[in-house]
Amino acid sequence: MQDKYLPADIERAAQQYWDDSAAFRVSADASRPKYYCLSMFPYPSGKLHMGHVRNYTIGDVLSRFHKMKGFNVLQPMGWDAFGLPAENAAIKNQVPPAKWTYDNIAYMKQQLKSLGFAIDWSRELATCTPEYYKWNQWIFLRMLEKGIAERKTQVVNWDPVDQTVLANEQVIDGRGWRTGAVVEKREIPGYYLKITDYADELLGDLDQLGGWPERVKLMQANWIGKSTGVRFAFKHDIADADNGGGPIGDGKLWVFTTRADTIMGVTFCAVAAEHPLALHAAKSNPGLAAFIEKCKHGSVMEADMATMEKEGLPTGLYVTHPLTGKQVEVWVGNYVLMSYGDGAVMGVPAHDERDFAFAKKYGIEIKQVIAPIQLVGITGTLQDKEQQLYWKGNTDDFSVDAWRPSYAEYGVLVNSGAYDGLSAAQAVDAIAADLAAQEVGEKKVQWRLRDWGISRQRYWGCPIPIIHCDSCGSVPVPDDQLPVVLPEDCVPDGSGNPLHKREDFLHVDCPKCGKPARRETDTMDTFVDSSWYYARYATTFGADKMVDDETNYWMTVDQYIGGIEHAILHLLYSRFWTKVMRDLGLVEYREPFAHLLTQGMVLNNAFFHKPEGGGKNYFWESEIDIQKDAKGQITGATLKKDGTVLEHELTTMSKSKNNGVDPQALIEQYGADTARFFMMFAAPPEQTLEWSDAGVEGAYRFLRRVWSFGHVFGSEIRPQIGVQRQLAGAKLPEALAAFRREIHLLLKQANYDLGKQQFNTVASATMKMLNALEKAPREGALAAEVIEECFGILLRVLSPLTPHISHALWAQLGYGDDILAAAWPEPLEAALVQDEVELMLQVNGKLRGSVRVAADAPKDTIEAVALTHEMTIKFLEGRPAKKVIVVPGRLVNIVG
RNA sequence: GCCCGGAUGGUGAAAUUGGUAAACACUGCGGACUUAAAAUCCGCCGCCGUAAGGCUUACGGGUUCAAGUCCCGUUCCGGGCACCA
């Protein structure tokens, strides 16, 4: 064998072997347990970045590990190929998004191949191909039939200069990214999927997802946000001529609250700018009309809504409190959303932080109605069944001067008339009952989750299969005319959807009446594409069905791996989609992903400049000079060409921020095995990783040492092994036994860590194994046999991480033909036994030394040895030992 | 602002889930080999102290024989917030 480690040759040969033997091409096989290992497919942005290498190496380690454990392993790959970056590239370079996307796919596929992933490429798919997105359209039509999809209005970011809808990402500080114009909210029609119909099931089934991280389930549960509250109405007789002179909303202003216990503290109501009461009042109030107009500016993002200055204006209208009968003034608030609940809220300044700030700002009354519980008396004794506790609310600590978080806590009702002294739960029951008696309210379950708006006013996406006819309205495209194919030669210019200018796409005859009609030009949210690709991979390739029977063999996905940034939206939409497919009779399973590994983000610094008029211009690190302090912390950055001072942020690697690090240079210089090993060694998978290539050399050095040990083993050690093997049952010399024990202990730890999916310590276990192997006794047949066994263990543990070098050494050193076919190693109990153990000796919790005892020494013996230890005597300073704690196999702590 | 995470030497990190803090590496320093360089190998490397020893897991409290790990409060950093994917 070659004495130098030449990764390029080794990797080419191994990949050739896997290709020639179709090693990763799989089909359904009921005789073996299956393992469907899926990594989130990449957006084809141009080049792989380190986040991809991390994601796909994790998937590959798990795939190869399970393959060696005897599973029928499916690991597919494809492309999340529709989306905004292709349009941005088109604007910049005048290249059609289709060409840009397909070119990127070709390049990135070759990069993935060079990393040696065990992928079944025969199942590759790209979501921008008609044979894939046809089924988006097909199932969308089924959802329309079932009433799961519907058309209603949506609020979007509108750029008044470019006359186009902006994605949230394209809105920076409330302005359009290209024009710098202040963004407006605009209502337009669009299609929605009723994910809220599945809210209960999506929440309830989280309990079935034992293989998901708790934090992801918690995030999803909070997102779905089930809350039980009370929906009730304030009565009024505000009439409007446009309403035929009748009272607006039947004379009821509906609101929803989760804190009905504070209802007696209501001192105002706030409605959204688009609320009928606001519009009514604005007719005779130019100031209010102007305020309502102003509320239309700004973005639709929740984060912006939550952090903006809360402003309001009184309408001069009053409504009647249903329980006190008092008049309550109605305000218009810029923080109240028409699209959420009834577009109105009750204001309780004393017990809600936002209402408190609003009331202070506008001089609205603040009335305390909740107070901390204070015990005022007990009758009887603890044994007395008639025992009574008496309490009241303690109002001493309340002040209207400044908000305190404790004001929002649950307590006892005060200043609430008949409800005084009730707890929150009792009060909600009593108040809901009283409201119900008047028929102006009831308990209601409210969800935070909103329906999923899938219409996008963009070109590079899946066309929504609808035809608009003047006579027949919105008509679904008949199934036999699917797919509605997206023309692939358009070049967007940033000023709206280029499909509007495509006469050949636009004009079509109405399928119902045959008259000339117009195609829908909106395309689908790209989350639609990624909501079911896992099921398509598992379907017979090219099947003329959305999914076929094979999907029921492979699904559900046994292990899903992807970035934590997808914890809510993508994963929730996929779960929803699976349930819809089940209800349409397409699949048998109800959850798509059994186990989820949420990979931590790979972060890198991004450098940007904010030009006048808004937006952020990002620069590549090669374009700038970076200033650092003595500790290596970045203190500033300037643009090389003109010295412009730049800002910087630590953030996830992305195409749009020019901060992605391409792994290509790493692979070319060191090889795929080094890149993979280093990536796994750098940090545990779930942890955020700040990118740095310091340490790549170390990984490369390690693999070189593995190779040269292999060479020494093959040429000097292995030849010592006799014809008759002697290892089984042999009594080994102490040094040899200790070495063997060390390897088997490391194997035990590595297997444990693989179970925990903590691959960085698996990598360090392999390094420790090599350190031990290099120092192991080498002379004699017995030593050679032990080394053969232990090096074989190292190669197999290493193989999921660095498959190429492991493949080459395994075959060349005669361990077998194919390491993938070898059985995964398990530690031998016989190799692990130990006569003596070392226990740490603590005196009063501080480490003072250690004691060696027989592995099976009873507690008394250990105590006796510890108590007579010189350090015990020294640090007890003559005091008697009050207590001795023995933790078997670990330590002795003497308390005195 | 709200929801979810994270913070350990100069650096990436480890700690078998409450029981030796810093394993394994990177960097740096010193040495061997070499005409020389590279590669390789050996040694040292948390802070204070000559030592004995003391201190140390973002910060401040608490529980415990024992806390990086559990509880309470705070700071900073990251992810998500529904049209980036």
CSV table of N, CA and C in Angstrom, one decimal, chain A residues 724-851:
chain,number,residue,atom,x,y,z
A,724,GLN,N,-2.1,-19.9,14.0
A,724,GLN,CA,-3.1,-20.1,15.0
A,724,GLN,C,-3.4,-18.8,15.8
A,725,ARG,N,-4.7,-18.4,15.8
A,725,ARG,CA,-5.0,-17.2,16.7
A,725,ARG,C,-5.1,-17.6,18.1
A,726,GLN,N,-4.5,-16.8,19.0
A,726,GLN,CA,-4.4,-17.2,20.4
A,726,GLN,C,-5.2,-16.3,21.3
A,727,LEU,N,-5.8,-15.2,20.8
A,727,LEU,CA,-6.3,-14.1,21.7
A,727,LEU,C,-7.5,-14.6,22.5
A,728,ALA,N,-8.4,-15.3,21.9
A,728,ALA,CA,-9.6,-15.7,22.6
A,728,ALA,C,-9.3,-16.5,23.9
A,729,GLY,N,-9.7,-16.0,25.1
A,729,GLY,CA,-9.4,-16.7,26.3
A,729,GLY,C,-8.0,-16.5,26.9
A,730,ALA,N,-7.1,-15.9,26.2
A,730,ALA,CA,-5.8,-15.7,26.6
A,730,ALA,C,-5.7,-14.8,27.8
A,731,LYS,N,-4.7,-15.1,28.7
A,731,LYS,CA,-4.4,-14.1,29.8
A,731,LYS,C,-3.4,-13.2,29.3
A,732,LEU,N,-3.7,-11.9,29.2
A,732,LEU,CA,-2.8,-10.9,28.6
A,732,LEU,C,-1.9,-10.3,29.6
A,733,PRO,N,-0.6,-10.0,29.2
A,733,PRO,CA,0.3,-9.2,30.1
A,733,PRO,C,-0.4,-7.9,30.5
A,734,GLU,N,0.0,-7.4,31.6
A,734,GLU,CA,-0.8,-6.2,32.2
A,734,GLU,C,-0.9,-5.0,31.2
A,735,ALA,N,0.3,-4.7,30.6
A,735,ALA,CA,0.3,-3.5,29.7
A,735,ALA,C,-0.6,-3.7,28.5
A,736,LEU,N,-0.6,-4.9,28.0
A,736,LEU,CA,-1.5,-5.2,26.9
A,736,LEU,C,-2.9,-5.2,27.2
A,737,ALA,N,-3.2,-5.8,28.4
A,737,ALA,CA,-4.6,-5.8,28.9
A,737,ALA,C,-5.1,-4.4,29.1
A,738,ALA,N,-4.2,-3.5,29.7
A,738,ALA,CA,-4.6,-2.1,29.9
A,738,ALA,C,-4.9,-1.4,28.6
A,739,PHE,N,-4.1,-1.6,27.6
A,739,PHE,CA,-4.3,-1.0,26.3
A,739,PHE,C,-5.6,-1.5,25.7
A,740,ARG,N,-5.9,-2.8,25.8
A,740,ARG,CA,-7.1,-3.3,25.2
A,740,ARG,C,-8.3,-2.8,26.0
A,741,ARG,N,-8.2,-2.7,27.3
A,741,ARG,CA,-9.3,-2.2,28.1
A,741,ARG,C,-9.6,-0.7,27.7
A,742,GLU,N,-8.5,0.1,27.5
A,742,GLU,CA,-8.7,1.4,27.1
A,742,GLU,C,-9.5,1.6,25.8
A,743,ILE,N,-9.1,0.8,24.8
A,743,ILE,CA,-9.8,0.8,23.5
A,743,ILE,C,-11.3,0.4,23.7
A,744,HIS,N,-11.5,-0.6,24.4
A,744,HIS,CA,-12.9,-1.0,24.6
A,744,HIS,C,-13.8,0.0,25.4
A,745,LEU,N,-13.1,0.6,26.4
A,745,LEU,CA,-13.8,1.7,27.1
A,745,LEU,C,-14.1,2.8,26.2
A,746,LEU,N,-13.2,3.2,25.3
A,746,LEU,CA,-13.4,4.3,24.4
A,746,LEU,C,-14.5,3.9,23.4
A,747,LEU,N,-14.5,2.6,23.0
A,747,LEU,CA,-15.6,2.2,22.1
A,747,LEU,C,-17.0,2.3,22.8
A,748,LYS,N,-17.0,1.9,24.1
A,748,LYS,CA,-18.2,2.0,24.8
A,748,LYS,C,-18.7,3.4,24.9
A,749,GLN,N,-17.8,4.3,25.1
A,749,GLN,CA,-18.1,5.7,25.2
A,749,GLN,C,-18.6,6.2,23.8
A,750,ALA,N,-17.9,5.8,22.7
A,750,ALA,CA,-18.3,6.3,21.4
A,750,ALA,C,-19.7,5.8,21.0
A,751,ASN,N,-20.0,4.5,21.4
A,751,ASN,CA,-21.3,4.0,21.1
A,751,ASN,C,-22.4,4.8,21.9
A,752,TYR,N,-22.1,5.1,23.1
A,752,TYR,CA,-23.0,5.9,24.0
A,752,TYR,C,-23.2,7.2,23.3
A,753,ASP,N,-22.1,7.9,22.9
A,753,ASP,CA,-22.2,9.2,22.3
A,753,ASP,C,-22.9,9.2,20.9
A,754,LEU,N,-22.7,8.1,20.2
A,754,LEU,CA,-23.5,8.0,18.9
A,754,LEU,C,-25.0,7.9,19.2
A,755,GLY,N,-25.3,7.2,20.3
A,755,GLY,CA,-26.7,7.2,20.7
A,755,GLY,C,-27.3,8.5,21.0
A,756,LYS,N,-26.4,9.4,21.6
A,756,LYS,CA,-26.8,10.7,22.0
A,756,LYS,C,-26.7,11.7,20.8
A,757,GLN,N,-26.2,11.2,19.7
A,757,GLN,CA,-25.9,12.0,18.5
A,757,GLN,C,-24.9,13.1,18.8
A,758,GLN,N,-24.0,12.8,19.7
A,758,GLN,CA,-22.9,13.8,20.0
A,758,GLN,C,-21.6,13.4,19.3
A,759,PHE,N,-21.5,13.8,18.1
A,759,PHE,CA,-20.4,13.3,17.2
A,759,PHE,C,-19.1,13.9,17.5
A,760,ASN,N,-19.0,15.0,18.2
A,760,ASN,CA,-17.7,15.6,18.5
A,760,ASN,C,-16.9,14.7,19.4
A,761,THR,N,-17.6,14.1,20.4
A,761,THR,CA,-16.9,13.2,21.3
A,761,THR,C,-16.6,11.9,20.7
A,762,VAL,N,-17.4,11.5,19.7
A,762,VAL,CA,-17.1,10.3,18.9
A,762,VAL,C,-15.7,10.5,18.2
A,763,ALA,N,-15.6,11.7,17.6
A,763,ALA,CA,-14.4,12.1,16.9
A,763,ALA,C,-13.2,12.1,17.9
A,764,SER,N,-13.4,12.6,19.1
A,764,SER,CA,-12.3,12.6,20.0
A,764,SER,C,-12.0,11.2,20.6
A,765,ALA,N,-13.0,10.4,20.6
A,765,ALA,CA,-12.7,9.0,21.0
A,765,ALA,C,-11.8,8.3,20.0
A,766,THR,N,-12.0,8.6,18.7
A,766,THR,CA,-11.2,8.0,17.7
A,766,THR,C,-9.7,8.5,17.8
A,767,MET,N,-9.6,9.8,18.2
A,767,MET,CA,-8.3,10.3,18.4
A,767,MET,C,-7.6,9.7,19.6
A,768,LYS,N,-8.4,9.5,20.7
A,768,LYS,CA,-7.8,8.8,21.8
A,768,LYS,C,-7.4,7.4,21.5
A,769,MET,N,-8.2,6.7,20.7
A,769,MET,CA,-7.8,5.4,20.3
A,769,MET,C,-6.5,5.3,19.5
A,770,LEU,N,-6.3,6.3,18.6
A,770,LEU,CA,-5.1,6.3,17.9
A,770,LEU,C,-3.9,6.6,18.8
A,771,ASN,N,-4.1,7.6,19.7
A,771,ASN,CA,-3.0,7.8,20.7
A,771,ASN,C,-2.6,6.6,21.4
A,772,ALA,N,-3.6,5.8,21.8
A,772,ALA,CA,-3.3,4.5,22.5
A,772,ALA,C,-2.7,3.5,21.6
A,773,LEU,N,-3.2,3.4,20.4
A,773,LEU,CA,-2.6,2.4,19.5
A,773,LEU,C,-1.1,2.7,19.2
A,774,GLU,N,-0.8,4.0,19.1
A,774,GLU,CA,0.6,4.3,18.8
A,774,GLU,C,1.6,4.0,19.9
A,775,LYS,N,1.0,4.0,21.2
A,775,LYS,CA,1.8,3.7,22.3
A,775,LYS,C,1.7,2.2,22.8
A,776,ALA,N,0.9,1.4,22.1
A,776,ALA,CA,0.7,0.1,22.6
A,776,ALA,C,1.9,-0.8,22.4
A,777,PRO,N,2.0,-1.9,23.2
A,777,PRO,CA,3.1,-2.8,23.1
A,777,PRO,C,2.9,-3.5,21.7
A,778,ARG,N,4.0,-3.7,20.9
A,778,ARG,CA,3.9,-4.2,19.6
A,778,ARG,C,4.5,-5.6,19.4
A,779,GLU,N,5.3,-6.0,20.3
A,779,GLU,CA,6.1,-7.2,20.1
A,779,GLU,C,5.3,-8.5,20.4
A,780,GLY,N,5.4,-9.5,19.5
A,780,GLY,CA,4.8,-10.8,19.8
A,780,GLY,C,3.5,-10.9,19.1
A,781,ALA,N,3.1,-12.2,18.9
A,781,ALA,CA,1.9,-12.5,18.2
A,781,ALA,C,0.6,-12.0,18.9
A,782,LEU,N,0.7,-12.2,20.2
A,782,LEU,CA,-0.5,-11.8,21.0
A,782,LEU,C,-0.7,-10.3,20.9
A,783,ALA,N,0.3,-9.5,21.0
A,783,ALA,CA,0.2,-8.0,20.9
A,783,ALA,C,-0.3,-7.7,19.5
A,784,ALA,N,0.2,-8.4,18.5
A,784,ALA,CA,-0.2,-8.1,17.1
A,784,ALA,C,-1.7,-8.4,16.9
A,785,GLU,N,-2.1,-9.4,17.6
A,785,GLU,CA,-3.6,-9.8,17.5
A,785,GLU,C,-4.4,-8.7,18.2
A,786,VAL,N,-4.0,-8.3,19.3
A,786,VAL,CA,-4.8,-7.3,20.0
A,786,VAL,C,-4.8,-6.0,19.2
A,787,ILE,N,-3.7,-5.6,18.6
A,787,ILE,CA,-3.7,-4.4,17.8
A,787,ILE,C,-4.6,-4.5,16.6
A,788,GLU,N,-4.5,-5.7,16.0
A,788,GLU,CA,-5.4,-6.0,14.8
A,788,GLU,C,-6.9,-5.7,15.2
A,789,GLU,N,-7.3,-6.3,16.4
A,789,GLU,CA,-8.6,-6.1,16.9
A,789,GLU,C,-8.9,-4.7,17.1
A,790,CYS,N,-8.0,-4.0,17.8
A,790,CYS,CA,-8.3,-2.6,18.2
A,790,CYS,C,-8.2,-1.6,17.0
A,791,PHE,N,-7.3,-1.8,16.1
A,791,PHE,CA,-7.3,-1.0,14.9
A,791,PHE,C,-8.6,-1.2,14.1
A,792,GLY,N,-9.0,-2.4,14.0
A,792,GLY,CA,-10.3,-2.7,13.3
A,792,GLY,C,-11.5,-2.0,14.0
A,793,ILE,N,-11.4,-1.9,15.3
A,793,ILE,CA,-12.5,-1.1,16.0
A,793,ILE,C,-12.4,0.4,15.6
A,794,LEU,N,-11.2,0.9,15.6
A,794,LEU,CA,-11.0,2.3,15.2
A,794,LEU,C,-11.5,2.6,13.8
A,795,LEU,N,-11.1,1.7,12.9
A,795,LEU,CA,-11.5,2.0,11.5
A,795,LEU,C,-13.1,2.0,11.3
A,796,ARG,N,-13.7,1.1,12.1
A,796,ARG,CA,-15.2,1.0,11.9
A,796,ARG,C,-15.9,2.2,12.6
A,797,VAL,N,-15.3,2.6,13.8
A,797,VAL,CA,-15.9,3.8,14.5
A,797,VAL,C,-15.7,5.1,13.6
A,798,LEU,N,-14.6,5.1,13.0
A,798,LEU,CA,-14.2,6.2,12.2
A,798,LEU,C,-15.0,6.3,10.8
A,799,SER,N,-15.5,5.1,10.4
A,799,SER,CA,-16.0,5.1,9.0
A,799,SER,C,-17.2,6.0,8.7
A,800,PRO,N,-18.1,6.2,9.6
A,800,PRO,CA,-19.2,7.1,9.3
A,800,PRO,C,-18.7,8.5,9.2
A,801,LEU,N,-17.7,8.9,9.9
A,801,LEU,CA,-17.2,10.2,9.9
A,801,LEU,C,-16.3,10.4,8.6
A,802,THR,N,-15.3,9.5,8.4
A,802,THR,CA,-14.4,9.6,7.3
A,802,THR,C,-14.5,8.4,6.5
A,803,PRO,N,-15.5,8.2,5.7
A,803,PRO,CA,-15.7,6.9,5.0
A,803,PRO,C,-14.6,6.5,4.0
A,804,HIS,N,-14.0,7.5,3.4
A,804,HIS,CA,-13.0,7.2,2.3
A,804,HIS,C,-11.8,6.5,2.9
A,805,ILE,N,-11.2,7.1,3.8
A,805,ILE,CA,-9.9,6.6,4.4
A,805,ILE,C,-10.2,5.2,5.1
A,806,SER,N,-11.4,5.1,5.7
A,806,SER,CA,-11.7,3.9,6.4
A,806,SER,C,-11.9,2.8,5.4
A,807,HIS,N,-12.6,3.2,4.3
A,807,HIS,CA,-12.9,2.2,3.2
A,807,HIS,C,-11.5,1.6,2.7
A,808,ALA,N,-10.6,2.6,2.4
A,808,ALA,CA,-9.3,2.2,1.8
A,808,ALA,C,-8.5,1.3,2.7
A,809,LEU,N,-8.4,1.7,4.0
A,809,LEU,CA,-7.6,0.9,4.9
A,809,LEU,C,-8.2,-0.4,5.2
A,810,TRP,N,-9.5,-0.5,5.4
A,810,TRP,CA,-10.2,-1.7,5.7
A,810,TRP,C,-9.9,-2.7,4.6
A,811,ALA,N,-10.0,-2.3,3.3
A,811,ALA,CA,-9.8,-3.2,2.2
A,811,ALA,C,-8.3,-3.6,2.1
A,812,GLN,N,-7.5,-2.6,2.1
A,812,GLN,CA,-6.0,-2.8,1.8
A,812,GLN,C,-5.3,-3.6,2.9
A,813,LEU,N,-5.9,-3.5,4.2
A,813,LEU,CA,-5.2,-4.2,5.3
A,813,LEU,C,-5.9,-5.6,5.5
A,814,GLY,N,-6.7,-6.0,4.5
A,814,GLY,CA,-7.3,-7.3,4.6
A,814,GLY,C,-8.3,-7.6,5.6
A,815,TYR,N,-9.0,-6.5,6.2
A,815,TYR,CA,-10.0,-6.8,7.1
A,815,TYR,C,-11.3,-7.3,6.5
A,816,GLY,N,-11.5,-6.9,5.2
A,816,GLY,CA,-12.7,-7.4,4.5
A,816,GLY,C,-12.8,-6.6,3.2
A,817,ASP,N,-13.8,-6.9,2.3
A,817,ASP,CA,-13.9,-6.3,1.1
A,817,ASP,C,-14.5,-4.9,1.2
A,818,ASP,N,-15.5,-4.8,2.1
A,818,ASP,CA,-16.2,-3.5,2.1
A,818,ASP,C,-16.6,-3.2,3.6
A,819,ILE,N,-16.1,-2.1,4.1
A,819,ILE,CA,-16.3,-1.8,5.5
A,819,ILE,C,-17.8,-1.5,5.8
A,820,LEU,N,-18.5,-1.1,4.8
A,820,LEU,CA,-20.0,-0.9,5.0
A,820,LEU,C,-20.7,-2.2,5.3
A,821,ALA,N,-20.1,-3.3,4.8
A,821,ALA,CA,-20.8,-4.6,5.1
A,821,ALA,C,-20.3,-5.2,6.4
A,822,ALA,N,-19.3,-4.5,7.1
A,822,ALA,CA,-18.8,-5.0,8.4
A,822,ALA,C,-19.8,-4.7,9.5
A,823,ALA,N,-19.8,-5.6,10.5
A,823,ALA,CA,-20.7,-5.4,11.6
A,823,ALA,C,-20.2,-4.3,12.5
A,824,TRP,N,-21.1,-3.5,13.1
A,824,TRP,CA,-20.6,-2.4,14.0
A,824,TRP,C,-20.0,-3.0,15.2
A,825,PRO,N,-18.9,-2.5,15.7
A,825,PRO,CA,-18.3,-3.1,16.9
A,825,PRO,C,-19.0,-2.9,18.2
A,826,GLU,N,-18.9,-3.8,19.1
A,826,GLU,CA,-19.5,-3.7,20.5
A,826,GLU,C,-18.3,-4.0,21.4
A,827,PRO,N,-18.3,-3.3,22.6
A,827,PRO,CA,-17.2,-3.6,23.5
A,827,PRO,C,-17.4,-5.0,24.2
A,828,LEU,N,-16.2,-5.6,24.4
A,828,LEU,CA,-16.3,-7.0,25.1
A,828,LEU,C,-16.2,-6.8,26.6
A,829,GLU,N,-17.1,-7.4,27.3
A,829,GLU,CA,-17.1,-7.3,28.8
A,829,GLU,C,-15.8,-7.8,29.3
A,830,ALA,N,-15.3,-8.9,28.7
A,830,ALA,CA,-14.1,-9.5,29.2
A,830,ALA,C,-12.9,-8.6,29.2
A,831,ALA,N,-12.9,-7.7,28.2
A,831,ALA,CA,-11.8,-6.7,28.0
A,831,ALA,C,-11.9,-5.6,29.0
A,832,LEU,N,-13.1,-5.4,29.6
A,832,LEU,CA,-13.3,-4.2,30.4
A,832,LEU,C,-13.0,-4.4,31.9
A,833,VAL,N,-13.0,-5.7,32.3
A,833,VAL,CA,-12.8,-5.9,33.8
A,833,VAL,C,-11.6,-5.3,34.4
A,834,GLN,N,-11.7,-4.9,35.6
A,834,GLN,CA,-10.6,-4.2,36.3
A,834,GLN,C,-10.6,-4.7,37.7
A,835,ASP,N,-9.4,-4.9,38.3
A,835,ASP,CA,-9.2,-5.4,39.6
A,835,ASP,C,-9.4,-4.2,40.7
A,836,GLU,N,-8.7,-3.1,40.3
A,836,GLU,CA,-8.7,-2.0,41.3
A,836,GLU,C,-9.3,-0.8,40.7
A,837,VAL,N,-9.8,0.1,41.6
A,837,VAL,CA,-10.3,1.4,41.1
A,837,VAL,C,-9.7,2.5,42.0
A,838,GLU,N,-9.7,3.7,41.4
A,838,GLU,CA,-9.2,4.8,42.1
A,838,GLU,C,-10.4,5.7,42.5
A,839,LEU,N,-10.5,6.0,43.8
A,839,LEU,CA,-11.6,6.9,44.2
A,839,LEU,C,-11.0,8.2,44.6
A,840,MET,N,-11.7,9.3,44.3
A,840,MET,CA,-11.3,10.6,44.7
A,840,MET,C,-11.6,10.8,46.2
A,841,LEU,N,-10.7,11.4,46.9
A,841,LEU,CA,-10.9,11.6,48.3
A,841,LEU,C,-11.2,13.1,48.6
A,842,GLN,N,-12.4,13.4,49.1
A,842,GLN,CA,-12.7,14.7,49.5
A,842,GLN,C,-12.8,14.9,51.0
A,843,VAL,N,-12.3,16.0,51.5
A,843,VAL,CA,-12.6,16.4,52.9
A,843,VAL,C,-13.4,17.7,52.9
A,844,ASN,N,-14.6,17.6,53.5
A,844,ASN,CA,-15.5,18.7,53.5
A,844,ASN,C,-15.7,19.3,52.0
A,845,GLY,N,-15.8,18.3,51.1
A,845,GLY,CA,-16.2,18.7,49.7
A,845,GLY,C,-15.0,19.2,48.9
A,846,LYS,N,-13.8,19.3,49.5
A,846,LYS,CA,-12.7,19.7,48.7
A,846,LYS,C,-11.8,18.5,48.3
A,847,LEU,N,-11.3,18.4,47.1
A,847,LEU,CA,-10.5,17.3,46.7
A,847,LEU,C,-9.1,17.4,47.4
A,848,ARG,N,-8.8,16.3,48.1
A,848,ARG,CA,-7.5,16.3,48.9
A,848,ARG,C,-6.6,15.1,48.5
A,849,GLY,N,-7.0,14.3,47.6
A,849,GLY,CA,-6.2,13.1,47.2
A,849,GLY,C,-7.0,12.0,46.6
A,850,SER,N,-6.4,10.8,46.6
A,850,SER,CA,-7.2,9.7,46.1
A,850,SER,C,-6.8,8.4,46.8
A,851,VAL,N,-7.7,7.4,46.8
A,851,VAL,CA,-7.4,6.1,47.4
A,851,VAL,C,-7.6,5.0,46.3
